[in-house]
Amino acid sequence: MRATKRKFVAIASATLVAVSGTISLNSASAATTPSFCPKFTGTLTVLSTVILEKPDGLVEQEIADKFMKACPKTQIKFIGVPANDLVTKLTAMAIGGNVPDMYASDAVNTVKMAALNIPLELRAALGQDYIDGFAKENIGEMTIGGKIYSAPWFSIPTAILYRTDLFAKAGVKPPKTFEEFITVCKALTKDTDGDGKIDQYGWAMVGTDNGSGQGRFNTIARNMGAVDVGKNSAGKWVTEIDSPGWKAALKLYKDAVDVGCVPPGQFQTGYPEASVQIGKGQAAMMITGPHTIGVALTANPAAKGKLAGAPIPSLSGVPATTSLNQSGYAIARKSKHRSAAIAYMKFLLNKENQLRINDVTYRIPSRLDAQADPQVNSEMSLGFVKAGEGKVFSNPQIPWYNSIAILSSPAYQAAIKGDKSIDQIAKEQAEKARKIIADNG
């Protein structure tokens, strides 16, 4: 059982002032200045993806407000950017020379930004004792050649999020293999009110042509035994996009749509829409991370206690593999406010605030002290915690990886449309991947 009761941030209590895509947070002065407050007087700019999400962004705002109340001389100004646009936005900022003091960073853009010499090395900035407080797997993904370029905030291991009540009514259990997946998906697809129309589907598929869809597909493909790019026994970069495993992942998407166990409009169904489908019981399972729980419960608080996680399925004979899908913050090397950025980063990552973001969003903390708290192992998120403790795949630390990763979404959309054979789709995308490897590898 959880040690604390989850509380949701009331949207009405948030003070969001949006101007030209930015969110500014103001604070009242404090009578006593805590020792953690920076001496800096002015505004710290922070590029955030979380700030635009609900309920997640409301918690990030709450933490920033708390910091500014304690440290009234230092203001936090958020620049919001959708997660799927982060790499593009950050690359443009880097080229333009206007990178904020702090910016959201994941395992993919950490490598890209490091190649551009944008981030501050954090081992020296934060101190080794502080670095030792991160979970080894989390800090490892942000480490390149022994140098740390991003401080992990949380992870969202990929697994199955499912409605326990709908599974119980259908008399099925979460599929352990992809051979079972379509069978379970069909069993969960129903006309629940007898009006002759399907109103409950098996799989809330994220079928959009963006990072949300690409990441989920690539994780499924890895659990079919195929990686989009990796090194062979000779140490050379190769792709398995035209392998049987990658084709099997394409077939899974096509088959699920063809048998009717996916809600209509899958090309327009992104992460937010699919999360709402789970919350409202319009779909019974989703390939996703624990952060979806917070979104689902915001859409339908009555779903509390009816959600759970289970390991992602795999092809028979292929060990189940997850991705941490973590996010954190980096500090710009050229920032003139490094000390203030370090102070805010440590405040954001203290145990109290790590548990606060977990309490509302179910994202798994990166710091060992927070991970050890009983709250993190809640009934609804325990399956994701266990997934993160299993076999974890980390994306290759190459600045051009995203050019390979994005090849999946046109492929699964084409497979669903059915205008080309799966063999032809895989062949075309593999040729593109091999050209990218030849140009960069």
PDB file of C-alpha atoms in Angstrom, residues 23-25 40-48 64 68 72-79 99-103 332 335-345:
ATOM      1  CA  ILE A  23       4.909  30.598 -18.952  1.00  0.00           C
ATOM      2  CA  SER A  24       6.167  32.995 -16.279  1.00  0.00           C
ATOM      3  CA  LEU A  25       5.925  32.211 -12.588  1.00  0.00           C
ATOM      4  CA  PHE A  40      21.569  35.537  -8.410  1.00  0.00           C
ATOM      5  CA  THR A  41      18.960  38.262  -8.804  1.00  0.00           C
ATOM      6  CA  GLY A  42      17.069  37.928 -12.057  1.00  0.00           C
ATOM      7  CA  THR A  43      15.334  35.388 -14.280  1.00  0.00           C
ATOM      8  CA  LEU A  44      16.379  31.821 -14.978  1.00  0.00           C
ATOM      9  CA  THR A  45      15.014  30.522 -18.300  1.00  0.00           C
ATOM     10  CA  VAL A  46      13.969  26.870 -18.453  1.00  0.00           C
ATOM     11  CA  LEU A  47      12.910  25.021 -21.621  1.00  0.00           C
ATOM     12  CA  SER A  48      10.393  22.399 -20.492  1.00  0.00           C
ATOM     13  CA  ALA A  64       8.912  26.288  -9.269  1.00  0.00           C
ATOM     14  CA  MET A  68      10.570  31.263  -5.948  1.00  0.00           C
ATOM     15  CA  PRO A  72      12.311  35.607  -4.190  1.00  0.00           C
ATOM     16  CA  LYS A  73      15.309  37.178  -5.939  1.00  0.00           C
ATOM     17  CA  THR A  74      15.406  34.391  -8.516  1.00  0.00           C
ATOM     18  CA  GLN A  75      12.527  34.029 -10.950  1.00  0.00           C
ATOM     19  CA  ILE A  76      11.815  30.971 -13.099  1.00  0.00           C
ATOM     20  CA  LYS A  77      10.581  31.587 -16.639  1.00  0.00           C
ATOM     21  CA  PHE A  78       9.423  28.471 -18.467  1.00  0.00           C
ATOM     22  CA  ILE A  79       9.502  28.134 -22.232  1.00  0.00           C
ATOM     23  CA  VAL A  99      19.797  28.153 -25.644  1.00  0.00           C
ATOM     24  CA  PRO A 100      18.026  28.770 -22.287  1.00  0.00           C
ATOM     25  CA  ASP A 101      19.862  28.428 -18.970  1.00  0.00           C
ATOM     26  CA  MET A 102      18.314  24.974 -18.479  1.00  0.00           C
ATOM     27  CA  TYR A 103      16.619  22.728 -20.998  1.00  0.00           C
ATOM     28  CA  ALA A 332      23.703  25.317 -20.965  1.00  0.00           C
ATOM     29  CA  SER A 335      24.700  30.122 -19.272  1.00  0.00           C
ATOM     30  CA  LYS A 336      25.722  33.147 -17.213  1.00  0.00           C
ATOM     31  CA  HIS A 337      23.624  31.862 -14.325  1.00  0.00           C
ATOM     32  CA  ARG A 338      25.155  28.425 -13.686  1.00  0.00           C
ATOM     33  CA  SER A 339      25.024  28.666  -9.892  1.00  0.00           C
ATOM     34  CA  ALA A 340      21.327  29.549  -9.965  1.00  0.00           C
ATOM     35  CA  ALA A 341      20.630  26.726 -12.419  1.00  0.00           C
ATOM     36  CA  ILE A 342      22.460  24.229 -10.199  1.00  0.00           C
ATOM     37  CA  ALA A 343      20.519  25.430  -7.145  1.00  0.00           C
ATOM     38  CA  TYR A 344      17.176  25.063  -8.914  1.00  0.00           C
ATOM     39  CA  MET A 345      18.144  21.679 -10.368  1.00  0.00           C
TER      40      MET A 345
END
